[in-house]
XYZ file of C-alpha atoms in Angstrom:
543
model
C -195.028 -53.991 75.102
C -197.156 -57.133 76.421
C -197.983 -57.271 79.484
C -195.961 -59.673 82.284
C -199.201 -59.781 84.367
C -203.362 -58.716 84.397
C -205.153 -57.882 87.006
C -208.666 -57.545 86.342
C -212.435 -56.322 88.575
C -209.914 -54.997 90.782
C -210.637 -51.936 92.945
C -207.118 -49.898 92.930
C -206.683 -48.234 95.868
C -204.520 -44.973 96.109
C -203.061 -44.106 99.592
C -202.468 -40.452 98.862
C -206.096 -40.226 98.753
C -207.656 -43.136 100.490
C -210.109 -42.878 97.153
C -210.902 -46.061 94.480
C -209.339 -44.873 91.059
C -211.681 -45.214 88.681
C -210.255 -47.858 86.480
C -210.679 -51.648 87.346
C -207.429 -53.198 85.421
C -203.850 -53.047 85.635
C -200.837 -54.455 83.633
C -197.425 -54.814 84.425
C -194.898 -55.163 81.833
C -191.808 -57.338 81.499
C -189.433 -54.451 82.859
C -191.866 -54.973 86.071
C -193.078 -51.456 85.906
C -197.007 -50.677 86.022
C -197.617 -50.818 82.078
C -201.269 -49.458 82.184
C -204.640 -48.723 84.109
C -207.805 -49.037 82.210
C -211.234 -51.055 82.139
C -210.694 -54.686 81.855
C -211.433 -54.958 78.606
C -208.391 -52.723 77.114
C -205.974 -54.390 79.946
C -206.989 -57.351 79.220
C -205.820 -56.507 75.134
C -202.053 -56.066 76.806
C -202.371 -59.811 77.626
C -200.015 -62.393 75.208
C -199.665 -66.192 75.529
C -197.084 -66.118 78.089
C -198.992 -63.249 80.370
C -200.240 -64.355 83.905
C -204.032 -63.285 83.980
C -205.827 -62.884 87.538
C -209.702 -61.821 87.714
C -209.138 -60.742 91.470
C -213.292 -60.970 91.343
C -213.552 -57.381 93.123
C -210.864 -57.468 95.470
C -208.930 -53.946 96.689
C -205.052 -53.610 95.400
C -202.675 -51.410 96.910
C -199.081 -50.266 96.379
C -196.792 -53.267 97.806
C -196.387 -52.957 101.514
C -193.413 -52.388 102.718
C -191.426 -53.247 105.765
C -189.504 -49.867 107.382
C -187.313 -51.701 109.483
C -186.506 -55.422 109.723
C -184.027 -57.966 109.680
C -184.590 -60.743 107.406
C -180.940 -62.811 107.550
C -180.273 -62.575 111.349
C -184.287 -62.754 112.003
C -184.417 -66.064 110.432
C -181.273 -67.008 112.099
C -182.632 -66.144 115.957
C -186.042 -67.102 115.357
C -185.171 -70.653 114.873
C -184.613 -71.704 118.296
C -186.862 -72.127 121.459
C -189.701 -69.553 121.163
C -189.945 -68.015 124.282
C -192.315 -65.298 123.249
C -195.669 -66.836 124.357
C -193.978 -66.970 128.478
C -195.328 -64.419 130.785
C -194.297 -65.427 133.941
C -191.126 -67.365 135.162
C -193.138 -70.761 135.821
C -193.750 -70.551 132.368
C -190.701 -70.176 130.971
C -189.172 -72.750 133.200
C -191.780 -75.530 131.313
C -190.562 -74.421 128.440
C -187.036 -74.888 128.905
C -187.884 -78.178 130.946
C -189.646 -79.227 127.804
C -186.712 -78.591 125.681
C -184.153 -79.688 127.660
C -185.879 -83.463 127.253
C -185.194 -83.513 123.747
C -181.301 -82.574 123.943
C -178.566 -84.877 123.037
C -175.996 -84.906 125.691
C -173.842 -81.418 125.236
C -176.227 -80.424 123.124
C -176.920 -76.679 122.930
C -180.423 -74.890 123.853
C -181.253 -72.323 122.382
C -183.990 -70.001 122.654
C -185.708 -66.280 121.635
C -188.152 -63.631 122.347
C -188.062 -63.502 126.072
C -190.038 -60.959 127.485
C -187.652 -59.423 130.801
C -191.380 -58.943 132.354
C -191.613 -62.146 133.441
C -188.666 -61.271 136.176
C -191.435 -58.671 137.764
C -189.364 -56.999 140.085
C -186.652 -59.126 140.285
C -183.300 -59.004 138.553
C -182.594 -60.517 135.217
C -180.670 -63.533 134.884
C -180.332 -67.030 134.695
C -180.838 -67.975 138.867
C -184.683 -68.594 138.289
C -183.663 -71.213 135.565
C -180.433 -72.618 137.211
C -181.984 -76.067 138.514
C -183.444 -76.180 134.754
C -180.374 -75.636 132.932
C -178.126 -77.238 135.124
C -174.918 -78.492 132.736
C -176.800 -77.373 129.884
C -175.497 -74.834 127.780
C -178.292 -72.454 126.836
C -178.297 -69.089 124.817
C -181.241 -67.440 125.120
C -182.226 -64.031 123.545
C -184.507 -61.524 125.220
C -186.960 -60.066 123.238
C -185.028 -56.634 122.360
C -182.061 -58.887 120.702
C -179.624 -56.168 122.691
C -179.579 -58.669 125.862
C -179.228 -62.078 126.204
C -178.972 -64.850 129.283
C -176.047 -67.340 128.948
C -176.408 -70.318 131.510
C -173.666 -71.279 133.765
C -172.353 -73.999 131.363
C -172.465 -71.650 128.241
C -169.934 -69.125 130.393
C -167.966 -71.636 130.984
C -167.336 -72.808 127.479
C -167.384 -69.242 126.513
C -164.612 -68.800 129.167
C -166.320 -65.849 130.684
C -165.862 -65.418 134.551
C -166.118 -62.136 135.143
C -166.527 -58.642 133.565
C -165.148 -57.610 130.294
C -164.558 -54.133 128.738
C -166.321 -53.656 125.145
C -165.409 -50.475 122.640
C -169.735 -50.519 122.985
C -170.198 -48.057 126.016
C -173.329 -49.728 127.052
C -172.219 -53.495 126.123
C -171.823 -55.112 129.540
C -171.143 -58.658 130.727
C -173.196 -58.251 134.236
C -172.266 -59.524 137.473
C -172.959 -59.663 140.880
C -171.092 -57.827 143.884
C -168.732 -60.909 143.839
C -167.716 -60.122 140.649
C -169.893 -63.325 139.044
C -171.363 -63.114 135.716
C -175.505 -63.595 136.632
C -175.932 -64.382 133.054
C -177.052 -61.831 131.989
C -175.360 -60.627 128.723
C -175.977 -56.670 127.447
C -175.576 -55.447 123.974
C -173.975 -57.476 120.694
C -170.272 -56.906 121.644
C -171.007 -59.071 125.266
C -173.579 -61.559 123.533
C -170.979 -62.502 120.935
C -168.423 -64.031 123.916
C -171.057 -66.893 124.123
C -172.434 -67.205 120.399
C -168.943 -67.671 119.012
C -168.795 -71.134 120.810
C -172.280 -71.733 120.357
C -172.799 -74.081 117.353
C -173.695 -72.363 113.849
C -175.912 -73.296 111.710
C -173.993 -74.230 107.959
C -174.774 -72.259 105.077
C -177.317 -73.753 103.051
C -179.127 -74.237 106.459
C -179.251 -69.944 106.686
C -180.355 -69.698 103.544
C -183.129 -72.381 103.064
C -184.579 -70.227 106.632
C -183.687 -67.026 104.928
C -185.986 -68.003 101.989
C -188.337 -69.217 104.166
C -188.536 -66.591 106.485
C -188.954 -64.206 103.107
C -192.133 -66.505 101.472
C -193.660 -66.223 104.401
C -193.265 -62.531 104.353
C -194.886 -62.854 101.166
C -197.497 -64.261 101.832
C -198.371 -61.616 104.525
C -198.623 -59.114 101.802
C -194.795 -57.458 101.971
C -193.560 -56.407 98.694
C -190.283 -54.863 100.311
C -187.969 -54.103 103.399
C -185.852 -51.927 104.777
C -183.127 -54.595 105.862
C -181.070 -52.751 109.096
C -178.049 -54.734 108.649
C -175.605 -56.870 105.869
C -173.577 -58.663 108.800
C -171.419 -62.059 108.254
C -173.030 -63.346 104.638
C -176.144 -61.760 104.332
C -175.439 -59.736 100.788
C -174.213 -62.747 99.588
C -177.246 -64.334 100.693
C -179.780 -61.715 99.163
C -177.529 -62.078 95.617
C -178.276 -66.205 95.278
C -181.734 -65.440 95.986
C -182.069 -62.732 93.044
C -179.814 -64.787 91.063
C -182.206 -68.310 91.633
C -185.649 -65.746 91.053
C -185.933 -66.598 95.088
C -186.031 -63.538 96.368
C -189.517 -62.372 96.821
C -189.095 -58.963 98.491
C -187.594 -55.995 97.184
C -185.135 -55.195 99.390
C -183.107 -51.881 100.283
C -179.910 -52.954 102.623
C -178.118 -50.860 105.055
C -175.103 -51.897 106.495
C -173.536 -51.466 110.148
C -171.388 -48.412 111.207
C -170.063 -49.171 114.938
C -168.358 -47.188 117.693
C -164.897 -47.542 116.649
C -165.136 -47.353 112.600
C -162.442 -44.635 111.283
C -162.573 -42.570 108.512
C -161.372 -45.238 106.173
C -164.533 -48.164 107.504
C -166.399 -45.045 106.435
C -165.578 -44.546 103.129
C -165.316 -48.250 102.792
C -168.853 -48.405 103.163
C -169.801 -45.445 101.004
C -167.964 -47.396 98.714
C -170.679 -50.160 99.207
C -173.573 -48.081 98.130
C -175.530 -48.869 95.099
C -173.877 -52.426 94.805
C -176.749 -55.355 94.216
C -178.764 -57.014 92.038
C -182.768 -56.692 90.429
C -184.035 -56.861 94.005
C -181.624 -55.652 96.423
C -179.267 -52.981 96.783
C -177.090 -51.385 99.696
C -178.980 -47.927 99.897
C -177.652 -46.108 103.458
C -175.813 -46.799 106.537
C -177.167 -48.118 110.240
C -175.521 -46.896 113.322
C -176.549 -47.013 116.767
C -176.980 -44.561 119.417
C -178.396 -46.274 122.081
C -179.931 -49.689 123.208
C -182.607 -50.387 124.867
C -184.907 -48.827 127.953
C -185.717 -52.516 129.008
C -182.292 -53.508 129.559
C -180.741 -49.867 131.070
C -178.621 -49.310 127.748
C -181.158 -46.571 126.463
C -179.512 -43.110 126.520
C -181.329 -41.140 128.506
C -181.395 -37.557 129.227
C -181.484 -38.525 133.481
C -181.119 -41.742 134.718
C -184.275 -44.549 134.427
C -185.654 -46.285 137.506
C -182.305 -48.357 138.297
C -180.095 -45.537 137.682
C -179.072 -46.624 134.207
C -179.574 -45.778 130.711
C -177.029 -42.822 131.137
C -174.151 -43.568 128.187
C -174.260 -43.073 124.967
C -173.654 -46.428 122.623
C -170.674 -44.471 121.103
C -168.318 -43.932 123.699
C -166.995 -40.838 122.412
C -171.012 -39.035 120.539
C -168.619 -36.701 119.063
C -167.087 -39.480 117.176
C -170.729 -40.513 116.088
C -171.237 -37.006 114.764
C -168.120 -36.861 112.467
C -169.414 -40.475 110.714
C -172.739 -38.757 110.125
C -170.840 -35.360 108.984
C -168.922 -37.769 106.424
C -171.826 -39.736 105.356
C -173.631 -36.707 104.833
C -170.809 -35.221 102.730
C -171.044 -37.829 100.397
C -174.571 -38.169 99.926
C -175.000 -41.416 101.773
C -178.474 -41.595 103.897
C -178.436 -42.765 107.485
C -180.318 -44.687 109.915
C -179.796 -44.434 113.675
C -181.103 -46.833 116.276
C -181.676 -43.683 118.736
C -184.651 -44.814 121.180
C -183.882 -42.272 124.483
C -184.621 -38.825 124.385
C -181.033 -37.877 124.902
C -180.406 -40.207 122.285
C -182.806 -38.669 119.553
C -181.558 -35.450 120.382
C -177.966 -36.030 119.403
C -178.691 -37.442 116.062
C -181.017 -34.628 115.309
C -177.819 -32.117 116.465
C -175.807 -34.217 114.433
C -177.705 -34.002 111.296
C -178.492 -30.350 111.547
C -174.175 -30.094 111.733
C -174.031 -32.031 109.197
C -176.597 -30.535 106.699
C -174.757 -26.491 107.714
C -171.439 -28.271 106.834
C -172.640 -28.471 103.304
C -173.277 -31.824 101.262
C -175.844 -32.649 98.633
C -179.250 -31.658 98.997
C -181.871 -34.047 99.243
C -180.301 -36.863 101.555
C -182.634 -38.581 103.301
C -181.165 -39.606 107.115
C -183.727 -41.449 109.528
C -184.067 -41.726 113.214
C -184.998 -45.688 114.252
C -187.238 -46.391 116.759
C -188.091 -43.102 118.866
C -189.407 -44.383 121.784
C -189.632 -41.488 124.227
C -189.375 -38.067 123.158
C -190.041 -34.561 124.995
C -192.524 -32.075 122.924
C -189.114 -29.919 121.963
C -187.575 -32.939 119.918
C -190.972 -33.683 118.193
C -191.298 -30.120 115.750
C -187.068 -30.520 114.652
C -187.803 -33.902 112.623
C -189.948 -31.696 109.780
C -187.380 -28.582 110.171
C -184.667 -30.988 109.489
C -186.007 -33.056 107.063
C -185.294 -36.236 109.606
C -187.777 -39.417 108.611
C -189.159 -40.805 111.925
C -189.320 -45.093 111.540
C -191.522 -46.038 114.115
C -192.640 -49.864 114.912
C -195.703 -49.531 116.690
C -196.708 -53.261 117.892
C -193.258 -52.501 120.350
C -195.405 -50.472 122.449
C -199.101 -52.335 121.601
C -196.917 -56.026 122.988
C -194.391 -54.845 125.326
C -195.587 -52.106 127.218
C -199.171 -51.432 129.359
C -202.029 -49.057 129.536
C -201.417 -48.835 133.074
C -197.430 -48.916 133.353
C -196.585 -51.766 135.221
C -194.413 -52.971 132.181
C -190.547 -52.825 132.717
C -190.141 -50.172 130.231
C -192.564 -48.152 131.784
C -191.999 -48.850 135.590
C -187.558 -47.460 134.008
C -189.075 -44.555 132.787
C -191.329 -43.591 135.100
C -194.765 -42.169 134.795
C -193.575 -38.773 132.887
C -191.684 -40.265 129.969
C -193.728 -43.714 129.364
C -196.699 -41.374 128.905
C -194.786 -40.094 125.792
C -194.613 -43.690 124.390
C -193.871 -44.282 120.417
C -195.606 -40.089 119.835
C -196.992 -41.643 116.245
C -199.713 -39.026 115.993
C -197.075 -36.312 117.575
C -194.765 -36.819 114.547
C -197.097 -36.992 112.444
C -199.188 -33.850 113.261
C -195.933 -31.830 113.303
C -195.264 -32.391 109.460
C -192.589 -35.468 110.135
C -192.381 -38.426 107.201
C -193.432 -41.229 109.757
C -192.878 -44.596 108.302
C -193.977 -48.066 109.984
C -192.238 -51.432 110.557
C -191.908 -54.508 112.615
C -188.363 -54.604 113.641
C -188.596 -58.210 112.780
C -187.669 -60.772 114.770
C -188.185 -58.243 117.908
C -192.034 -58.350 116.774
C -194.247 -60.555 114.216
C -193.683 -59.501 110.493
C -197.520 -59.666 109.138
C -198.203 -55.614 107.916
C -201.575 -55.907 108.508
C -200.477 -56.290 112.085
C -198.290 -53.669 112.415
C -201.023 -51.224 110.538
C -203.685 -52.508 113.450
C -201.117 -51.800 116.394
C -200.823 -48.323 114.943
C -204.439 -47.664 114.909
C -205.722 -49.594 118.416
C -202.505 -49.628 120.489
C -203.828 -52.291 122.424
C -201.827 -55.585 123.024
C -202.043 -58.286 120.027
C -202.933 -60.879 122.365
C -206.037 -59.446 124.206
C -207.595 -56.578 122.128
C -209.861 -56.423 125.189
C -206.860 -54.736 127.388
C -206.516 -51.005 127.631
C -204.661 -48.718 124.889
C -201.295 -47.455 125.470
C -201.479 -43.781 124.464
C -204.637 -44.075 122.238
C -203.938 -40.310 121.554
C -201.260 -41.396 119.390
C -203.040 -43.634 117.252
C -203.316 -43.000 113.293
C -206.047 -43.184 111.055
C -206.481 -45.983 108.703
C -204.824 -44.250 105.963
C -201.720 -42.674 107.377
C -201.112 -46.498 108.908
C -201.810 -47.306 104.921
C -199.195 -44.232 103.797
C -196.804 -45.293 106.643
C -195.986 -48.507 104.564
C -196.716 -47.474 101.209
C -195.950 -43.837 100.486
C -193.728 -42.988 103.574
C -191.871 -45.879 102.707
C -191.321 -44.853 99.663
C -190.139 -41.323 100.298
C -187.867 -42.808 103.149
C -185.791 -44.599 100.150
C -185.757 -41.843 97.697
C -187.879 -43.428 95.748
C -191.475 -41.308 95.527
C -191.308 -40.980 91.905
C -191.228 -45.118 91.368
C -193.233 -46.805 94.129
C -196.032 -46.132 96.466
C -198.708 -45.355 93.752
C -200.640 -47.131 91.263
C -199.472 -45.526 88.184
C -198.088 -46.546 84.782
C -194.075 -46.365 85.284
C -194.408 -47.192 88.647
C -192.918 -50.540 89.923
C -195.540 -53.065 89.724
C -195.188 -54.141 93.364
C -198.650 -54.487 94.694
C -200.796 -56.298 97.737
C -204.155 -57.668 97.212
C -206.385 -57.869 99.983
C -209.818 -59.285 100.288
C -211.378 -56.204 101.186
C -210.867 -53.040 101.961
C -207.956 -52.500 104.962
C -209.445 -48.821 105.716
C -212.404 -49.558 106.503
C -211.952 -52.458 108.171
C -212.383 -52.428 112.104
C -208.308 -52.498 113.065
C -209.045 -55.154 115.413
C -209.943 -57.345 112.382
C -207.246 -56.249 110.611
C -204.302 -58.703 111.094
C -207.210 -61.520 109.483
C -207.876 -60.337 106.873
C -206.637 -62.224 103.537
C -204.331 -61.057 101.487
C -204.955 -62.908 98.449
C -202.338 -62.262 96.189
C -198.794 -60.125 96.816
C -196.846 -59.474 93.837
C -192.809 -58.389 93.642
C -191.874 -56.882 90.271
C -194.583 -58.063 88.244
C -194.637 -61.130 89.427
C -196.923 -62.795 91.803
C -194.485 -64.669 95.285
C -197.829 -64.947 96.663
C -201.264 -66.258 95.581
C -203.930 -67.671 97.740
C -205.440 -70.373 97.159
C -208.646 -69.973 94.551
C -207.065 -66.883 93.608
């Protein structure tokens, strides 16, 4: 077999080891599986007329990178609005708006993302800061969790909400003041969607020219692959064009919705769904949610935060919750819950240890999303049951503090933020602990999301304090947690996370090595060349 693509003076890195192999050549073949390791001289023999040849001039390559937990079609949707993300403080938001507001057409929408609920301090959230702002404007704007949302005065009104609403989402809340008026604030999908479904849309070919956008650039960041957490409105549809055109540069393992309220037949519906795709995608698992957020009060938590909140479960009836898992289970289908509370955690665990004494295939892989807050008991049943912990470190480097004067720390209080994102907990207890971004909730770059890992120190001053720096990871477990954890997570150990003939040719090139360089460096350094399949979706330039 010739070879689809050469790599040559390349220093192959191996994350079970954290060791060089000792060949300096690798060939993929046209099925887009590793064809062979070797000197550069016999690789280079593999080569034909039509094979693409890189001398990568002593560079390191790794297994592809891959993304435990994002959301590539909705991501590029909500990130193309006002970013709010850069605001920490009110006055700073409200020249951003200001700014914005300039530019609209009359009856024009704003829109906007990524707002930190920090910049309230103490104070309630909702739109009163930004009323004299927004005045007649109708504005959507998404807090950084994407579980909340503030809809101005004007957007209510066209959205004809006046007051509160019930939701089959226990913790989905349109919130209002002791009058009974909505303060804008908007909690949980089922209360945002009142004011998006009047909100203009964007048209098709505009989601998917951001949708491939939003993936090149993912690319180019070094991401060979991603766990994509949902397949809502057209999104498979949207991943099939993009295999179909050779657009779609990440490999991409989809796992649609399962919400409070789906019966047995939505169930079996979507085990029907599994294994349907195309080269580079497939539906592989199920997302549900057990919670929302701490920031917002919707976290399920095993006693009440700060405000009294975060008591409910997202599943109004958990015992509902359990018999989807139970069924899943039963027919081999791996899940993924959004649990982030301890009580929250804790049920899916119970739920999955019913589950796996009710019988079922062995082997299937369910995964708890997010963790944020955990008691030592919870920490040791994740490698009894077999339970993957996806954890998305940079949450806790950008939105939390050392000293706990964040929101999500000031909830919790000083005895459960000091168990923040347990990385190095899970880890040391024998749990599969695999890293994301949770994109758009934080940047995509892996590099980034390795450093956060490692320092635990906020991405915009590296100078500032570690959260938990007891819970860092080395280098090379941050390296395993989105190469070879990754891998297992999927089922897919035997076919990706190693550089080995047979194994898919998905591989990140970096300009030196990323384990021993300093993790504050780390989201800077140049990834020269990413390639998806055998073939390169990224190549620097020179390169």
């Amino acid at each position: 077999m010739r070879a689809r693509l050469v790599l040559l003076s390349a220093r192959l890195l191996d994350p079970a080891t954290g060791l060089f192999l000792p060949q300096t050549a690798l060939a993929a073949g046209e099925d887009g599986r590793i064809l062979a390791l070797g000197d550069d001289r016999e690789v280079r023999a593999l080569a034909g007329p039509a094979t693409t040849v890189v001398d990568v001039k002593g560079a390191v390559v790794s297994p592809g990178l891959t993304d435990g937990h994002l959301h590539p079609v909705s991501g590029a949707e909500l990130t193309h609005g006002l970013d709010l993300s850069g605001c920490t403080d009110l006055d700073g938001v409200r020249r951003e708006l200001a700014g914005r507001v300039r530019s609209l057409a009359p009856g024009e929408w704003l829109s906007g993302w990524g707002l930190d609920p920090n910049v309230f301090g103490d104070g309630p959230v909702g739109t009163a800061p930004f009323e004299s702002v927004l005045e007649g404007i109708p504005a959507f704007l998404l807090l950084f969790d994407a579980h909340s949302a503030l809809a101005s005065r004007r957007a209510l009104e066209l959205a004809g909400v006046d007051g509160p609403r019930t939701f089959g989402q226990a913790s989905a809340e349109v919130v209002c003041d002791a009058d009974g008026r909505p303060t804008g604030l908007l909690q949980e999908d089922a209360a945002c969607e009142l004011v998006e479904r009047v909100a203009p849309r964007p048209t098709r070919e505009q989601r998917r020219q951001r949708l491939a956008a939003a993936l090149r650039a993912m690319a180019a960041a070094g991401l060979t692959g991603g766990h994509a957490m949902d397949a809502n409105g057209e999104s498979l549809e949207l991943y099939a064009e993009l295999d179909a055109a050779g657009e779609l540069p990440l490999r991409l393992r989809v796992a649609p919705w399962c919400q409070p309220g789906t019966d047995a037949d939505g169930v079996r519906a979507l085990i029907g769904q599994q294994g349907t795709g195309g080269a580079l995608w497939r539906v592989a698992g199920v997302k549900l949610f057990m919670d929302g957020t701490i920031d917002n009060g919707t976290a399920w938590l095993e006693r009440p935060d700060g405000h009294g909140e975060s008591t409910r479960a997202f599943w109004p009836d958990p015992a509902a919750y359990t018999e989807a898992i139970g069924q899943l289970h039963r027919a081999g289908v791996p899940t993924a819950t959004h649990a982030i509370g301890d009580a929250a955690v804790r049920h899916v665990l119970d739920s999955v240890e019913k589950a796996r004494a009710g019988g079922g295939p062995a082997g299937v892989r369910h995964r708890v999303e997010h963790i944020e807050t955990v008691p030592d008991d919870t920490l040791r049943r994740f490698a009894a049951l077999g339970v993957i912990a996806s954890m998305q470190p940079t949450h806790c480097c950008d939105f939390t503090r050392a000293d706990h004067t964040d929101n999500w720390s000031r909830r919790l209080g000083e005895e459960r933020a000091s168990r923040a994102w347990r990385c190095r907990d899970l880890w040391d207890s024998g749990a599969t602990v695999v890293l994301g971004s949770d994109w758009p909730i934080a940047p995509f770059p892996p590099l980034g999301v390795m450093a956060g890992a490692r320092h635990r120190r906020p991405s915009r001053n590296l100078t500032l304090a570690p959260h938990g720096p007891e819970q860092a990871l080395t280098a090379l477990e941050a390296l395993r947690g989105m190469t070879t954890a990754a891998a297992f997570a999927e089922g897919a150990e035997h076919e990706a996370g190693r550089l080995a003939p047979g194994f898919r040719a998905d591989l990140t090139v970096f300009a030196a090595d990323p384990l021993t360089t300093p993790a504050e460096e780390l989201p800077d350094l140049p990834v020269l060349l990413t390639v998806s399949d055998g073939r390169p979706t990224h190549r620097a330039d020179g390169v």
